[in-house]
Short mmCIF file of C-alpha atoms in Angstrom, two decimals:
data_model
loop_
_atom_site.label_atom_id
_atom_site.label_comp_id
_atom_site.label_asym_id
_atom_site.label_seq_id
_atom_site.Cartn_x
_atom_site.Cartn_y
_atom_site.Cartn_z
CA MET A 1 114.77 82.91 98.42
CA GLY A 2 115.78 80.42 101.06
CA VAL A 3 113.11 78.26 101.62
CA ARG A 4 113.05 75.66 105.16
CA LEU A 5 113.50 71.71 104.75
CA SER A 6 111.50 70.61 107.72
CA GLY A 7 111.20 67.05 109.61
CA PRO A 8 113.16 64.05 108.75
CA PHE A 9 113.23 64.58 104.90
CA HIS A 10 115.95 67.62 105.03
CA MET A 11 117.73 64.99 107.23
CA ARG A 12 117.64 62.32 105.09
CA LEU A 13 119.04 64.48 102.38
CA LEU A 14 121.63 67.09 104.10
CA THR A 15 123.08 66.12 107.37
CA ILE A 16 126.76 65.24 107.24
CA TYR A 17 128.13 62.02 108.89
CA LEU A 18 132.24 62.31 109.19
CA HIS A 19 133.15 58.65 109.96
CA LEU A 20 135.50 58.87 112.58
CA ALA A 21 136.04 55.10 113.77
CA GLU A 22 138.57 55.83 116.20
CA ARG A 23 135.96 57.79 118.41
CA PRO A 24 132.48 56.88 118.50
CA ARG A 25 129.58 59.25 118.83
CA LEU A 26 126.23 59.86 119.13
CA HIS A 27 125.82 60.73 115.05
CA GLU A 28 127.89 57.92 113.39
CA PRO A 29 125.34 55.94 110.84
CA HIS A 30 124.54 52.64 111.85
CA PRO A 31 125.70 50.72 108.29
CA ARG A 32 122.33 49.32 107.33
CA ARG A 33 120.74 52.86 108.62
CA LEU A 34 119.92 55.58 105.63
CA TYR A 35 119.21 58.46 107.44
CA HIS A 36 119.71 59.82 111.38
CA SER A 37 116.71 62.41 112.12
CA VAL A 38 117.51 65.07 114.91
CA ASP A 39 113.86 64.97 115.69
CA ALA A 40 114.11 61.47 116.16
CA ARG A 41 116.72 61.65 118.77
CA ARG A 42 115.78 64.97 120.65
CA GLY A 43 114.10 63.04 123.83
CA ARG A 44 117.68 61.53 124.45
CA ILE A 45 119.75 65.19 123.66
CA PRO A 46 119.59 67.48 126.23
CA TRP A 47 118.04 70.58 125.13
CA ALA A 48 121.37 72.52 125.76
CA ALA A 49 122.67 70.45 122.75
CA GLU A 50 120.81 72.83 120.17
CA GLY A 51 122.83 75.98 121.24
CA GLU A 52 125.50 73.92 120.21
CA LYS A 53 124.15 72.78 116.83
CA GLY A 54 123.68 76.80 116.47
CA GLU A 55 127.45 77.56 117.01
CA MET A 56 128.61 74.32 114.96
CA PHE A 57 126.31 75.74 111.95
CA VAL A 58 128.05 79.14 112.18
CA HIS A 59 131.58 77.60 112.10
CA LEU A 60 130.26 75.64 109.23
CA ARG A 61 129.39 78.29 107.39
CA GLN A 62 132.78 80.45 107.98
CA ARG A 63 134.89 77.04 107.18
CA LEU A 64 133.15 76.76 103.89
CA ASP A 65 133.23 80.60 102.95
CA GLU A 66 136.85 80.58 103.48
CA VAL A 67 137.12 77.11 101.25
CA ALA A 68 135.29 78.90 98.91
CA ALA A 69 137.15 82.11 98.28
CA ARG A 70 140.44 79.96 98.33
CA LEU A 71 138.74 77.48 95.49
CA GLY A 72 137.39 80.20 93.37
CA THR A 73 133.67 79.67 94.51
CA ARG A 74 131.26 81.06 97.19
CA VAL A 75 128.78 79.48 99.25
CA LEU A 76 124.98 80.45 98.37
CA GLU A 77 123.07 82.87 100.52
CA THR A 78 119.52 81.10 101.39
CA PRO A 79 118.60 83.32 104.41
CA LEU A 80 115.87 81.54 105.56
CA ASN A 81 117.58 77.93 105.72
CA ASP A 82 119.53 77.49 109.40
CA ILE A 83 119.40 73.85 108.74
CA SER A 84 122.01 73.45 105.69
CA ILE A 85 124.75 75.29 103.60
CA ALA A 86 124.67 75.23 99.73
CA PHE A 87 127.99 75.17 98.25
CA SER A 88 128.38 76.38 94.55
CA LEU A 89 129.80 73.96 92.27
CA ALA A 90 129.63 76.41 89.23
CA PRO A 91 133.29 76.59 88.87
CA PHE A 92 134.07 73.22 88.28
CA ASP A 93 130.96 71.97 86.57
CA GLU A 94 131.11 69.63 83.05
CA PRO A 95 130.41 71.34 79.74
CA PRO A 96 126.90 71.31 78.40
CA LEU A 97 126.48 68.82 75.79
CA ASP A 98 126.48 70.52 72.82
CA SER A 99 130.22 72.41 73.92
CA PRO A 100 133.61 70.75 73.49
CA ALA A 101 134.91 67.96 75.56
CA GLU A 102 137.80 69.94 76.86
CA VAL A 103 137.90 72.96 78.81
CA LYS A 104 140.38 74.56 81.21
CA VAL A 105 138.61 75.30 84.72
CA PRO A 106 140.36 78.17 86.38
CA VAL A 107 141.04 77.28 90.26
CA ALA A 108 142.21 80.27 92.70
CA VAL A 109 145.72 78.36 94.63
CA ASP A 110 145.76 79.86 98.00
CA ARG A 111 149.76 78.33 98.02
CA VAL A 112 149.96 79.54 102.06
CA GLU A 113 147.92 76.51 103.41
CA GLN A 114 149.51 73.93 104.19
CA HIS A 115 146.92 71.16 104.93
CA VAL A 116 146.32 71.17 101.49
CA ASP A 117 147.91 68.94 99.37
CA ASP A 118 149.11 69.20 95.62
CA PRO A 119 147.26 72.48 94.45
CA SER A 120 147.32 71.50 90.69
CA PRO A 121 146.88 73.59 87.87
CA PRO A 122 143.57 73.10 85.86
CA SER A 123 143.74 70.48 83.85
CA THR A 124 142.22 69.91 79.80
CA LYS A 125 140.86 66.58 80.59
CA PRO A 126 137.89 65.22 79.49
CA HIS A 127 135.48 65.75 82.39
CA LYS A 128 133.38 63.62 85.19
CA PRO A 129 130.20 65.02 85.85
CA VAL A 130 129.82 66.92 89.16
CA THR A 131 128.06 64.36 91.01
CA PHE A 132 131.59 62.49 90.98
CA LEU A 133 132.60 64.74 93.25
CA GLY A 134 129.67 62.93 96.11
CA SER A 135 131.68 59.67 95.63
CA MET A 136 135.02 61.42 95.64
CA LEU A 137 133.83 62.63 99.45
CA PHE A 138 131.70 59.09 100.15
CA SER A 139 135.35 57.47 99.39
CA ARG A 140 137.11 59.87 101.84
CA PHE A 141 134.61 58.92 104.64
CA VAL A 142 132.67 61.76 104.27
CA SER A 143 128.41 60.55 103.44
CA GLY A 144 125.15 63.00 103.51
CA THR A 145 126.98 65.52 101.31
CA ARG A 146 123.99 66.01 98.48
CA VAL A 147 125.70 67.21 95.18
CA VAL A 148 122.89 68.63 93.18
CA PRO A 149 123.33 69.14 89.30
CA THR A 150 121.81 71.19 86.79
CA HIS A 151 119.11 70.13 84.07
CA VAL A 152 118.16 66.70 85.32
CA THR A 153 114.57 65.92 84.77
CA LYS A 154 113.22 62.81 86.56
CA THR A 155 109.36 61.54 86.48
CA VAL A 156 108.34 60.18 89.52
CA ALA A 157 104.55 58.59 89.28
CA GLY A 158 103.99 60.88 86.93
CA TYR A 159 105.09 64.11 88.02
CA ALA A 160 108.17 65.40 86.56
CA PHE A 161 110.72 67.18 88.42
CA THR A 162 113.15 69.61 86.76
CA GLY A 163 116.40 70.17 88.48
CA TYR A 164 116.10 66.64 90.49
CA MET A 165 117.32 66.64 94.06
CA SER A 166 117.18 70.29 94.57
CA HIS A 167 113.59 71.40 96.40
CA VAL A 168 112.15 73.46 93.57
CA ASN A 169 112.76 73.24 89.77
CA GLU A 170 115.76 74.47 88.59
CA TYR A 171 116.68 76.55 91.54
CA VAL A 172 118.40 79.62 90.66
CA PRO A 173 120.22 81.12 93.71
CA HIS A 174 120.79 84.94 95.15
CA GLY A 175 123.00 86.97 92.30
CA ALA A 176 122.97 83.98 89.57
CA ALA A 177 121.23 84.31 86.21
CA GLN A 178 120.96 80.56 85.82
CA ALA A 179 120.64 77.38 87.75
CA VAL A 180 123.93 76.10 89.38
CA PRO A 181 125.37 73.15 90.52
CA TYR A 182 125.72 73.05 94.36
CA LEU A 183 126.85 70.56 97.21
CA THR A 184 124.78 70.90 100.53
CA ALA A 185 125.49 69.90 104.67
CA ALA A 186 124.68 70.48 107.92
CA ALA A 187 125.94 70.45 111.32
CA ALA A 188 124.02 67.76 112.93
CA VAL A 189 123.29 67.83 116.74
CA GLY A 190 126.90 66.30 118.60
CA VAL A 191 129.21 67.34 115.74
CA THR A 192 132.66 69.08 117.06
CA ARG A 193 134.89 71.70 115.73
CA ALA A 194 137.43 69.39 115.09
CA GLU A 195 134.84 67.29 112.84
CA VAL A 196 133.78 70.63 110.94
CA ASP A 197 137.31 71.60 110.40
CA LEU A 198 138.10 68.20 109.24
CA PHE A 199 135.18 68.10 106.70
CA ALA A 200 135.92 71.31 105.25
CA GLU A 201 139.87 69.89 105.11
CA ARG A 202 138.72 66.78 103.03
CA LEU A 203 135.92 69.23 100.64
CA GLU A 204 138.85 70.93 99.82
CA LYS A 205 141.25 68.24 99.15
CA VAL A 206 138.48 66.40 97.09
CA VAL A 207 137.23 69.50 95.17
CA ARG A 208 141.50 70.19 93.91
CA GLU A 209 141.92 66.78 93.10
CA PHE A 210 138.50 66.50 90.87
CA VAL A 211 139.63 69.60 88.97
CA GLY A 212 143.27 68.79 88.99
CA ARG A 213 143.19 65.15 87.40
CA GLY A 214 140.49 66.49 84.73
CA ARG A 215 137.37 64.13 86.42
CA SER A 216 139.11 61.72 83.89
CA GLY A 217 139.69 58.53 86.32
#
């Protein structure tokens, strides 16, 4: 069941910011700012912008569905969450610690899409953790995405959190038998269709590169 997150907490974790230096925008992050909160900006933004945000959320979901279909994965169903979208990374996850270090990862390749460079075949090289995807995205000027791995436990102030960085312990999505790693993204107020499209293209390219080089370098 999807869980609604509220307040600046969800914006700190979920909001995408595409750094387009040639065109400064309202949602562009300040280099010393940890996060931006939509709530804090509402006083300076027309309420009509909320309608645009809803349209961009739908567009983001459509583009991520398309990318997921080409990569052989899916967008997780979270019907009660109209803020963020979760993109399953299960097909690209590293093997369990007790399994062989080398494993083939199948990826559906769409040879019609011209904007995707080098649709490499599956690799058998040693794997990097799936969280490395977040670093790869950041190095391509996409920040704010959150990669949530599975089976990670952290203790904070005496409280143990299983499935750390998720909103519940070991979150199991609809249609899954167990917890899966995923990436979250959201369309903030001020984002445009072109920026959503750019994010989708960069995400697909990064995932293909991540799998194609075996996460070894």
